[in-house]
Tab-separated table of C-alpha atoms in Angstrom:
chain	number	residue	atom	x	y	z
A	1	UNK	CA	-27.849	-30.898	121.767
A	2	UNK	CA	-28.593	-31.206	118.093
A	3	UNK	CA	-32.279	-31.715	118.621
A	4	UNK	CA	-34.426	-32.285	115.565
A	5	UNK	CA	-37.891	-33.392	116.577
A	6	UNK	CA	-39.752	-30.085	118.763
A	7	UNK	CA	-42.841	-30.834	120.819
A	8	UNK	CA	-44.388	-27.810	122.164
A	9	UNK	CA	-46.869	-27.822	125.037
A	10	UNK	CA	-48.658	-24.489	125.198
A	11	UNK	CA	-51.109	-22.716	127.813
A	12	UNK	CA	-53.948	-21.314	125.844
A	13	UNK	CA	-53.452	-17.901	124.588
A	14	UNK	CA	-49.791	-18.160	124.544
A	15	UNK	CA	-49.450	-17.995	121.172
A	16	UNK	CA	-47.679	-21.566	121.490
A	17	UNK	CA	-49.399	-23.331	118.252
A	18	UNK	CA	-48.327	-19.920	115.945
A	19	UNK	CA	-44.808	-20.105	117.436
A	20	UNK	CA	-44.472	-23.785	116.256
A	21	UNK	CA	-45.720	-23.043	113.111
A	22	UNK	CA	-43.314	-20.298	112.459
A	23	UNK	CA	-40.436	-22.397	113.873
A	24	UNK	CA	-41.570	-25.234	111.457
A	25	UNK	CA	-41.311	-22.656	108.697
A	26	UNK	CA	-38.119	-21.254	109.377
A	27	UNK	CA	-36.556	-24.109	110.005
A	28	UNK	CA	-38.328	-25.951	106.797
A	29	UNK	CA	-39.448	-29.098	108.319
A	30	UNK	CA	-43.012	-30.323	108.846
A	31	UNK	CA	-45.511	-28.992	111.249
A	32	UNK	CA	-47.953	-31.745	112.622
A	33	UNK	CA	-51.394	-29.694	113.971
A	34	UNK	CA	-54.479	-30.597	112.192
A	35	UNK	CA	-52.497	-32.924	109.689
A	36	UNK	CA	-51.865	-35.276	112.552
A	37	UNK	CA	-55.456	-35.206	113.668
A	38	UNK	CA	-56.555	-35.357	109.961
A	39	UNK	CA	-54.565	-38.493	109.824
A	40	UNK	CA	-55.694	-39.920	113.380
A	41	UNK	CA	-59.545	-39.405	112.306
A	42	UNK	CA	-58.453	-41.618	108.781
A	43	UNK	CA	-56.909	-44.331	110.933
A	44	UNK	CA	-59.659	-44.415	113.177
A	45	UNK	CA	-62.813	-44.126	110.723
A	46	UNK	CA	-63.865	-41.394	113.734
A	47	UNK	CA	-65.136	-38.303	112.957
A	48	UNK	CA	-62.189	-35.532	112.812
A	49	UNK	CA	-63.976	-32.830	114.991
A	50	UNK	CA	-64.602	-35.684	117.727
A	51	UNK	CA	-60.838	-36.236	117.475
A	52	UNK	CA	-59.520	-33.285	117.448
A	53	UNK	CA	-61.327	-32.451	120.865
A	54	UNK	CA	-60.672	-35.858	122.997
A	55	UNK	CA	-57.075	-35.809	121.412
A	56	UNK	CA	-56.051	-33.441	123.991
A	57	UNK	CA	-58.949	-32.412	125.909
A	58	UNK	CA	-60.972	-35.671	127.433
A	59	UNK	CA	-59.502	-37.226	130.175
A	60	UNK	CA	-59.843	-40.682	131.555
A	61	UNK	CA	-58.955	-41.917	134.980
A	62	UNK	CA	-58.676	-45.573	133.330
A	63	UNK	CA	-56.095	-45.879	130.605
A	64	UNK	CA	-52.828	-46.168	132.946
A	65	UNK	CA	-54.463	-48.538	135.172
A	66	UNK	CA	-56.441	-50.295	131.546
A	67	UNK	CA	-52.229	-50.905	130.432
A	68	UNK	CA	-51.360	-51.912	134.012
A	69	UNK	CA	-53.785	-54.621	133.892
A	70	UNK	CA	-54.411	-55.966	131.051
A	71	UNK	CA	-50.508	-56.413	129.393
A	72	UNK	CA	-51.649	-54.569	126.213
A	73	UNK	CA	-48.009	-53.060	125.284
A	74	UNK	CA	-47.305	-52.715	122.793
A	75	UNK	CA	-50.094	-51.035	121.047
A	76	UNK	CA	-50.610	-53.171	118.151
A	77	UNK	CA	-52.988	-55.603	119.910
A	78	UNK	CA	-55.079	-52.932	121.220
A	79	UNK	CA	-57.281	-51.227	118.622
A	80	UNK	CA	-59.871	-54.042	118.720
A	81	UNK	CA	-59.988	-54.235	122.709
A	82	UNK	CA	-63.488	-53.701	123.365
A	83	UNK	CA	-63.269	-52.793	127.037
A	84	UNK	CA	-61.149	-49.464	125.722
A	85	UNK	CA	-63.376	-46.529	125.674
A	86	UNK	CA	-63.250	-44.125	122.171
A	87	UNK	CA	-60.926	-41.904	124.292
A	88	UNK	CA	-58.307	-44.321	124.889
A	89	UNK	CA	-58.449	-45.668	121.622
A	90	UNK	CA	-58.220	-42.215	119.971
A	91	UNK	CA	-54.897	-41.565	122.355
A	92	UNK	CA	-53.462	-45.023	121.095
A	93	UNK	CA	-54.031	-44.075	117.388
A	94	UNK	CA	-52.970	-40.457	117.868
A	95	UNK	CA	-49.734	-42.149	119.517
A	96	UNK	CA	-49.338	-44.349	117.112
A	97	UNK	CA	-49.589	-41.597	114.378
A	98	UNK	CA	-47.100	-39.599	116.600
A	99	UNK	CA	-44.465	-42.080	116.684
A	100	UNK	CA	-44.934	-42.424	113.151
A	101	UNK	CA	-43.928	-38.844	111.876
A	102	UNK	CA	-41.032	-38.956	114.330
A	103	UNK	CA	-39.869	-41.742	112.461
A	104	UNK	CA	-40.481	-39.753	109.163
A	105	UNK	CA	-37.385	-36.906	110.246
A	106	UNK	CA	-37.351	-33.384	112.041
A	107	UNK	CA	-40.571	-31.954	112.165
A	108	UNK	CA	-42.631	-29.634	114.891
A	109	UNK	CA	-45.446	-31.520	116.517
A	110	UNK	CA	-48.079	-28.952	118.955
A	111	UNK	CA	-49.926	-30.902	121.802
A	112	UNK	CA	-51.186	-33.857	122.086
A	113	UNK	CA	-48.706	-35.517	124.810
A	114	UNK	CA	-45.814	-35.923	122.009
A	115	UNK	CA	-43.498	-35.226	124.708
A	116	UNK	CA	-44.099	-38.106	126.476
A	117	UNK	CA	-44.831	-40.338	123.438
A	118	UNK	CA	-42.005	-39.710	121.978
A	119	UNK	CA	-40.077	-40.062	125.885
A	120	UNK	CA	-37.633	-42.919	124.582
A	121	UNK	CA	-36.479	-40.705	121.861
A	122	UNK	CA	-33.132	-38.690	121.832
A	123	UNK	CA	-33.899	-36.173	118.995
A	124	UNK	CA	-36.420	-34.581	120.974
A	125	UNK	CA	-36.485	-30.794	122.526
A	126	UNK	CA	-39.392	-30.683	124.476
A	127	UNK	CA	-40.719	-26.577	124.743
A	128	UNK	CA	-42.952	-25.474	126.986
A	129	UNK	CA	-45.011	-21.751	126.366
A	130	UNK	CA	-46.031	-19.914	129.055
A	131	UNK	CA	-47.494	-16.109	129.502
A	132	UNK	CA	-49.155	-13.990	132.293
A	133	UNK	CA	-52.786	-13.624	132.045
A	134	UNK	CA	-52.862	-10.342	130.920
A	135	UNK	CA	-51.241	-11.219	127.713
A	136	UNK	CA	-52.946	-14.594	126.892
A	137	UNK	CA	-56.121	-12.672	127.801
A	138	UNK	CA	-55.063	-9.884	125.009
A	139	UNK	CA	-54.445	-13.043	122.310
A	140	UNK	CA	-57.521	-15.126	123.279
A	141	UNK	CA	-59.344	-12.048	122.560
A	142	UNK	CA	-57.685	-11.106	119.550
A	143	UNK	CA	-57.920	-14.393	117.976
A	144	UNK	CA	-60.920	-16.929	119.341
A	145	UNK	CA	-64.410	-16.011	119.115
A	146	UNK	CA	-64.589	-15.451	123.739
A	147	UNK	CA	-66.447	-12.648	124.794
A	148	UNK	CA	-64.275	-10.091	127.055
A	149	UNK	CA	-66.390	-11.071	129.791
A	150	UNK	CA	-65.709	-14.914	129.598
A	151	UNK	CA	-62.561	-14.914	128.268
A	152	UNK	CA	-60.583	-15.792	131.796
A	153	UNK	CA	-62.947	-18.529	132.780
A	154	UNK	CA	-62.277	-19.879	129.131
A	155	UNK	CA	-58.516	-19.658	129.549
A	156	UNK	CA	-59.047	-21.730	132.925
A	157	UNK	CA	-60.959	-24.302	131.013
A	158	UNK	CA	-58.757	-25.267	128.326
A	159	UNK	CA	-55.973	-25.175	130.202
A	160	UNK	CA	-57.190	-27.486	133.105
A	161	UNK	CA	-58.885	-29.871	130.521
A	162	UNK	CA	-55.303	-29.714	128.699
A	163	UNK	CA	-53.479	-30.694	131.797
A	164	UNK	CA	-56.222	-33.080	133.235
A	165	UNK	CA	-55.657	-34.598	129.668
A	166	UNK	CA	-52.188	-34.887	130.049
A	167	UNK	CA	-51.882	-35.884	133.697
A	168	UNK	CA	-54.247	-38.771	133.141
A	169	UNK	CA	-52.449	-40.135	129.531
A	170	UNK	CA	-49.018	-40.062	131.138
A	171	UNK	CA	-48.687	-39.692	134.713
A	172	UNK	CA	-46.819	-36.950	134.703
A	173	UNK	CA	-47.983	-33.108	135.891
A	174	UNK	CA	-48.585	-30.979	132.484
A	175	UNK	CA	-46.447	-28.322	132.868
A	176	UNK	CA	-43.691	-29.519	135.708
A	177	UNK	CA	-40.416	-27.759	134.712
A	178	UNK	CA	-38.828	-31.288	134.813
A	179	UNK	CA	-40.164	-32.657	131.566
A	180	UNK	CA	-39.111	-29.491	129.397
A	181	UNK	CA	-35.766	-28.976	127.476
A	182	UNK	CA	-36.508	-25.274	127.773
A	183	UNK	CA	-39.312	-23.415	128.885
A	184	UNK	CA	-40.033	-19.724	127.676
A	185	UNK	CA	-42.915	-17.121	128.494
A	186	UNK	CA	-43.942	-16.211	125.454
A	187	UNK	CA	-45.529	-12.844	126.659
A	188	UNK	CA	-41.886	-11.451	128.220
A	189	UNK	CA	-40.247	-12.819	124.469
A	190	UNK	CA	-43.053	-11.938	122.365
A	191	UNK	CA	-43.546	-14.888	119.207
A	192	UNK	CA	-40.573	-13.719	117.134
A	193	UNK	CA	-38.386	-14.124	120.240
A	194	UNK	CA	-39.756	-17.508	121.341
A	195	UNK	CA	-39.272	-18.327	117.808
A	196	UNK	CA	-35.641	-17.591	117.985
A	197	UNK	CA	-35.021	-18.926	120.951
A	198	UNK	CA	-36.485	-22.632	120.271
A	199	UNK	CA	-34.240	-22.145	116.420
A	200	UNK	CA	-31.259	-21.295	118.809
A	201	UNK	CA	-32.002	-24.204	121.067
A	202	UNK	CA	-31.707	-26.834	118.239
A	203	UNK	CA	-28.454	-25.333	116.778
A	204	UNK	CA	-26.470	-26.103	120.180
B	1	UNK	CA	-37.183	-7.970	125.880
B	2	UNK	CA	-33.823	-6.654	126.657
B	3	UNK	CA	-33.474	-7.438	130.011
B	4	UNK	CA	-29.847	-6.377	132.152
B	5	UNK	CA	-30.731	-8.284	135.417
B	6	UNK	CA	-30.394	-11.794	135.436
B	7	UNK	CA	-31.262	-13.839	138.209
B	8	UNK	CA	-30.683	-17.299	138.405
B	9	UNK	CA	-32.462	-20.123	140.368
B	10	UNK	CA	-31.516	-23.515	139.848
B	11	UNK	CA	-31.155	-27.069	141.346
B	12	UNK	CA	-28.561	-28.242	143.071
B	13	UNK	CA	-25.739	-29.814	140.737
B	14	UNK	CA	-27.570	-28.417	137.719
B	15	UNK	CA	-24.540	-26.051	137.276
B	16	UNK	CA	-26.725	-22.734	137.651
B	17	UNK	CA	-23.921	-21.237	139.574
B	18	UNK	CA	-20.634	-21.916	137.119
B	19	UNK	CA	-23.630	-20.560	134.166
B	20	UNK	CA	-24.852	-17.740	136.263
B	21	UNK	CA	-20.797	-16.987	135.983
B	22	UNK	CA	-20.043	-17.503	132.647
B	23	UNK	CA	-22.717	-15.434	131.652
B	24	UNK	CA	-21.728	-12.373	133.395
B	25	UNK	CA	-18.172	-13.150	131.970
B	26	UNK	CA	-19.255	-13.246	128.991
B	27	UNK	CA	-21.439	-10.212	128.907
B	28	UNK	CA	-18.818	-8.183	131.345
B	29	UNK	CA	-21.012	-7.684	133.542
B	30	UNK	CA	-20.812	-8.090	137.879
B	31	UNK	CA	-21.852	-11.423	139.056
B	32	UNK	CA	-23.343	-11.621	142.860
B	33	UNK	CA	-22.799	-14.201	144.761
B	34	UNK	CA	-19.813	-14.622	147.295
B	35	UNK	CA	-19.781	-10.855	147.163
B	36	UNK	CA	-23.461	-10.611	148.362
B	37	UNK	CA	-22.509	-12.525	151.499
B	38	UNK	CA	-19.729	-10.841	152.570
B	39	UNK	CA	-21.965	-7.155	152.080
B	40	UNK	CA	-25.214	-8.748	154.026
B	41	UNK	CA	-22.849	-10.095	156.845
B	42	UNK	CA	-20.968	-6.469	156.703
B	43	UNK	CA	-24.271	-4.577	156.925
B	44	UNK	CA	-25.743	-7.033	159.598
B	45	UNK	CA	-22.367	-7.693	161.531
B	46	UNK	CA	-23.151	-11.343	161.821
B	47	UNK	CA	-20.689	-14.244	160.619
B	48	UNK	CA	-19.982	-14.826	156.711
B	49	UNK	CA	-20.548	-18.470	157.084
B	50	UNK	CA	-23.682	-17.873	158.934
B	51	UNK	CA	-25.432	-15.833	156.414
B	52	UNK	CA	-24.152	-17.951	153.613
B	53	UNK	CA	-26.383	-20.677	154.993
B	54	UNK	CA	-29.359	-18.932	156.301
B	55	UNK	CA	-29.599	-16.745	153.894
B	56	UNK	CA	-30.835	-19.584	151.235
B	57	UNK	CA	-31.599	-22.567	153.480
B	58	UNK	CA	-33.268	-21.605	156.504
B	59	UNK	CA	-37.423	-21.152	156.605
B	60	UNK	CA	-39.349	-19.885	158.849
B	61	UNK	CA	-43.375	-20.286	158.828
B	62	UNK	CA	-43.407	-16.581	160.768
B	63	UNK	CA	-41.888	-14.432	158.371
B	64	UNK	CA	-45.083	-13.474	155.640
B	65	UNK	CA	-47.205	-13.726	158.982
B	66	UNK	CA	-45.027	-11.069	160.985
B	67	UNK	CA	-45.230	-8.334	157.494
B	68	UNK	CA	-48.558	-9.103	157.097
B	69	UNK	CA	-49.681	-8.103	161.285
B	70	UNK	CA	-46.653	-5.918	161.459
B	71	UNK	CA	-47.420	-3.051	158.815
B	72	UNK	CA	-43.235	-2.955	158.601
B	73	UNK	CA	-43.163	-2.148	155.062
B	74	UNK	CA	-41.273	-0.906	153.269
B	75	UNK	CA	-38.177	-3.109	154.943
B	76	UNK	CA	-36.225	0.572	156.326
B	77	UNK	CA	-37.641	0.101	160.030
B	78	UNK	CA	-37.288	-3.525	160.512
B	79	UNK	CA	-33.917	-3.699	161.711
B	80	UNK	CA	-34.171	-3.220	165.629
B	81	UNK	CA	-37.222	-5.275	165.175
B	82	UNK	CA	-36.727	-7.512	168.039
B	83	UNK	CA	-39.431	-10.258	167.622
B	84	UNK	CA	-37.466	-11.162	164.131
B	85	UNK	CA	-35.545	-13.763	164.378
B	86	UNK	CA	-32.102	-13.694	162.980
B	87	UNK	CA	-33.281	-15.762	159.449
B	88	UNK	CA	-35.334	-12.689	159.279
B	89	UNK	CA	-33.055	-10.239	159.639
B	90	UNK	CA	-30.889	-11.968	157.253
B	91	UNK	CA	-33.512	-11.818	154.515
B	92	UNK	CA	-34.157	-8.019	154.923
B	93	UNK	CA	-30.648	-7.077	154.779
B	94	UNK	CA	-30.379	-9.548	151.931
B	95	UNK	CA	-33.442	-7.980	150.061
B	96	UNK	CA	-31.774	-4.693	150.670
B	97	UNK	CA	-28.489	-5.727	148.689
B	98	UNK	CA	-29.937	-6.901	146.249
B	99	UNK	CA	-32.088	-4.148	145.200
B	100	UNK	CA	-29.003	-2.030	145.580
B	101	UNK	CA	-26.957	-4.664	143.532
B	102	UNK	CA	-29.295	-4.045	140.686
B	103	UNK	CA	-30.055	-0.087	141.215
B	104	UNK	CA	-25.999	0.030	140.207
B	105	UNK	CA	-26.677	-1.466	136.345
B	106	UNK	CA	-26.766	-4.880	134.507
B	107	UNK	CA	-25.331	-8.171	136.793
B	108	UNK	CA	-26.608	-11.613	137.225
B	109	UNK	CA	-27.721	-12.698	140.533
B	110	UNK	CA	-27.564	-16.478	142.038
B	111	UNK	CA	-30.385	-17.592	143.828
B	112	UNK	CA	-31.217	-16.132	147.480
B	113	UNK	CA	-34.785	-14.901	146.134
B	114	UNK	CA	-33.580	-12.257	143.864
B	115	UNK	CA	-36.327	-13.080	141.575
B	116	UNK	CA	-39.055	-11.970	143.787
B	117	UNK	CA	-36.774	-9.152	145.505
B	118	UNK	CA	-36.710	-7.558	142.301
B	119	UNK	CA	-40.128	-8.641	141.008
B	120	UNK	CA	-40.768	-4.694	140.357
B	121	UNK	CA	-38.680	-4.245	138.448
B	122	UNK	CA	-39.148	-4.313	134.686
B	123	UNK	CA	-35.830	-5.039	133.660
B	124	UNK	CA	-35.298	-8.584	134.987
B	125	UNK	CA	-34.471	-11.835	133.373
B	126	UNK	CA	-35.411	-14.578	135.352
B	127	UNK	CA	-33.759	-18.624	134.839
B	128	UNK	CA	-34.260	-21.427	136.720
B	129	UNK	CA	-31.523	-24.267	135.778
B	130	UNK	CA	-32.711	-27.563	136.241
B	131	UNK	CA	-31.303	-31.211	134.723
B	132	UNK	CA	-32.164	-34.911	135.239
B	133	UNK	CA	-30.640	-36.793	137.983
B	134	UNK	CA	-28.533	-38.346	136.540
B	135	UNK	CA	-26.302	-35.453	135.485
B	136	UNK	CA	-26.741	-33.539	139.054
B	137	UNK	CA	-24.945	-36.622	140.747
B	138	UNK	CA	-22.103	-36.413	138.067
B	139	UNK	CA	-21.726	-32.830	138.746
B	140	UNK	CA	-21.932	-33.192	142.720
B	141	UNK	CA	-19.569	-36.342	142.882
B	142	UNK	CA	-17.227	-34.162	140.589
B	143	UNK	CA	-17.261	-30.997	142.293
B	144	UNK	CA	-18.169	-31.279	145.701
B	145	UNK	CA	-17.028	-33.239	148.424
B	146	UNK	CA	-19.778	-35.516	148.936
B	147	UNK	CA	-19.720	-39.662	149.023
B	148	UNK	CA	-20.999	-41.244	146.210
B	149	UNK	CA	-23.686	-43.356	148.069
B	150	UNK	CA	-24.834	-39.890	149.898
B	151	UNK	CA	-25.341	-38.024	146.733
B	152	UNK	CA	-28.738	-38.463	145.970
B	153	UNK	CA	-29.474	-37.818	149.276
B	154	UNK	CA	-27.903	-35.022	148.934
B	155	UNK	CA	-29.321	-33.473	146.385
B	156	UNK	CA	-32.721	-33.613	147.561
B	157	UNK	CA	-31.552	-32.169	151.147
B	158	UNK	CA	-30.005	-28.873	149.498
B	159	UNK	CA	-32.763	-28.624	146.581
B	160	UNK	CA	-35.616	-29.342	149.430
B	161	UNK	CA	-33.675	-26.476	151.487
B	162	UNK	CA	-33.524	-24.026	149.277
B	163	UNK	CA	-37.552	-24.875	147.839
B	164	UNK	CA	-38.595	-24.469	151.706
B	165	UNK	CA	-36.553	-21.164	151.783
B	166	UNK	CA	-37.881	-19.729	148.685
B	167	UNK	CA	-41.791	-20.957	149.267
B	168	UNK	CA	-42.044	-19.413	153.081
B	169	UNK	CA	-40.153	-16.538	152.205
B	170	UNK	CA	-42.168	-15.570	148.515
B	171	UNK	CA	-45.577	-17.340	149.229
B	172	UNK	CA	-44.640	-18.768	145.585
B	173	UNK	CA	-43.277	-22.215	144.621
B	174	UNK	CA	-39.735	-22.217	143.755
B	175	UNK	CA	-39.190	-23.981	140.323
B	176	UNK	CA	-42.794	-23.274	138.764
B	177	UNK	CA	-42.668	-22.717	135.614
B	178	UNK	CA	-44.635	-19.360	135.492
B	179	UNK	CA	-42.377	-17.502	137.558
B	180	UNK	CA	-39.150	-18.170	135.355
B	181	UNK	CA	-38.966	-16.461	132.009
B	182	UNK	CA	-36.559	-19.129	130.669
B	183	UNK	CA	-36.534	-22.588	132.017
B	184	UNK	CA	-33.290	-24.537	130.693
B	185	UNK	CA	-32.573	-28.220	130.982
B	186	UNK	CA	-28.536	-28.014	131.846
B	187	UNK	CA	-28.397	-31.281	131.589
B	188	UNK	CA	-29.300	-31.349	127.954
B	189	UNK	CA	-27.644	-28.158	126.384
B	190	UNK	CA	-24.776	-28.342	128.916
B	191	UNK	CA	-23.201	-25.268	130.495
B	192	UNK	CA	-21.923	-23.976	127.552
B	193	UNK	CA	-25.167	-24.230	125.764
B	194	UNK	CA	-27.450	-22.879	128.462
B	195	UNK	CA	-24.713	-19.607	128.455
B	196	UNK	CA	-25.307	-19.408	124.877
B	197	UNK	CA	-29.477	-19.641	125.405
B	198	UNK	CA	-29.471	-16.956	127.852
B	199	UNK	CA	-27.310	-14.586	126.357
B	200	UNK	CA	-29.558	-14.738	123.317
B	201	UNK	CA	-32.381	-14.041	125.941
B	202	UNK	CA	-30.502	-10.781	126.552
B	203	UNK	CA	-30.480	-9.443	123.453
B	204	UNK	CA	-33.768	-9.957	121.980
């Protein structure tokens, strides 16, 4: 398939952000994570923690039905729209930015509705990481600051506010086995093996 | 995770079958499909053509109802079970063949719920093969003998058939992404390429 551009969708705790990393590494191209939202927050003038959370995490029931109505495609007429909230702006930067190191050559890009951005593409291999709850429990634990006691409830929330997120931006169910290349549980392949697997994937 | 049993799920057209087959080619090992039938129709003494259908594309709302009230776990004493209906029946025998199948070593399995039959078991790989529409109708109109202004009907008829079976028979939804460990878009690596991506499943 000779795939160069990765998006990876992750459920929290799956270890899906350190997999792209490491597949970024080994395969020596770019990895867009904080760099993208560092560059989104520039663009923007918005403070970079406030992006970084309603990048992927806010949800609005109006931005499909805001570009149904009011003939805004493409983007570049949008930023000084003053009927868009700071959410839907922040989603047309971060697309914008998106788009943008696509354009620049293979690179690994976590989050943040790439897949769908980046839709008209045909460089793209779309991953999606999964894992049972026992083992994103063990990583969420390992990793985040979540108390034992709170840590499923907090795996329930980021997860739903990822897909609510997602469902809203694009119209499409985060997650469907449709819009994925390949899809691999993480906790059955462990990261080294979901790294290999996503390296194999862009070799065919 | 080396895994030895690999079942396979996939839509209809995606090529999960012909893959399902090449893989046990290529890894020597049995592949069950045809040869399923004919041992669930031997065991049960119904027709070959019968249990080919049913044992994939019927549903029946009763079946999780009637082991729930019924207490006829494990499956040994449901045979003369008269109130079963023959779809029933069918998936008993089948479960039973299957979990034989894979008590004699490493094969790959095609559909018929082998998934969940074996969900026990710690030594299972499981795929779903999917692939846009557009490569499904190529593969139908190529290799089946259906009219090309019936084929998309088509394909939703046998991949709503087999969902229905799979859903009232589990109590899980066939083609979510959490029950597969590897999710492959056919359409995008092709059927050499998804062969290749689950053999390297195998051995990691």
């Amino acid at each position: 398939m000779h795939k160069s551009i990765i998006t990876i969708s992750r459920e929290y705790g799956s270890g899906g952000r350190h997999i792209g990393k490491c597949v970024a590494d080994k395969l020596g191209i770019p990895f867009y994570d904080k760099k993208l939202i560092t560059q989104v927050a520039k663009e923007s003038g918005l403070d970079i923690k406030f992006v970084e959370e309603t990048g992927e995490y806010s949800a609005t029931d109006s931005f499909l039905y805001n570009l149904a109505i009011s003939n805004i495609y493409p983007f570049d007429n949008i930023y000084s729209k003053d009927s868009m909230t700071l959410e839907n702006k922040i989603y047309i930067f971060q697309a914008k930015v998106i788009k943008e190191a696509a354009e620049k050559g293979p690179c690994v890009i976590v989050g943040r509705c790439a897949d769908y951005i980046l839709r008209d593409r045909k460089d793209c291999l779309n991953v999606f990481i999964h894992a049972d709850i026992e083992k994103k429990r063990e990583r969420v634990i390992e990793y985040q600051e979540v108390n034992v006691k709170d840590v499923d409830r907090e795996i329930r929330r980021v997860d739903k506010a990822r897909a609510n997120h997602y469902n809203q931006y694009t119209g499409e169910k985060w997650g469907n086995i449709k819009n994925y290349h390949l899809s691999i549980d993480s906790g059955a392949f462990g990261i080294d093996g979901s790294v290999e697997m996503i390296c194999k994937a862009c070799e065919l």
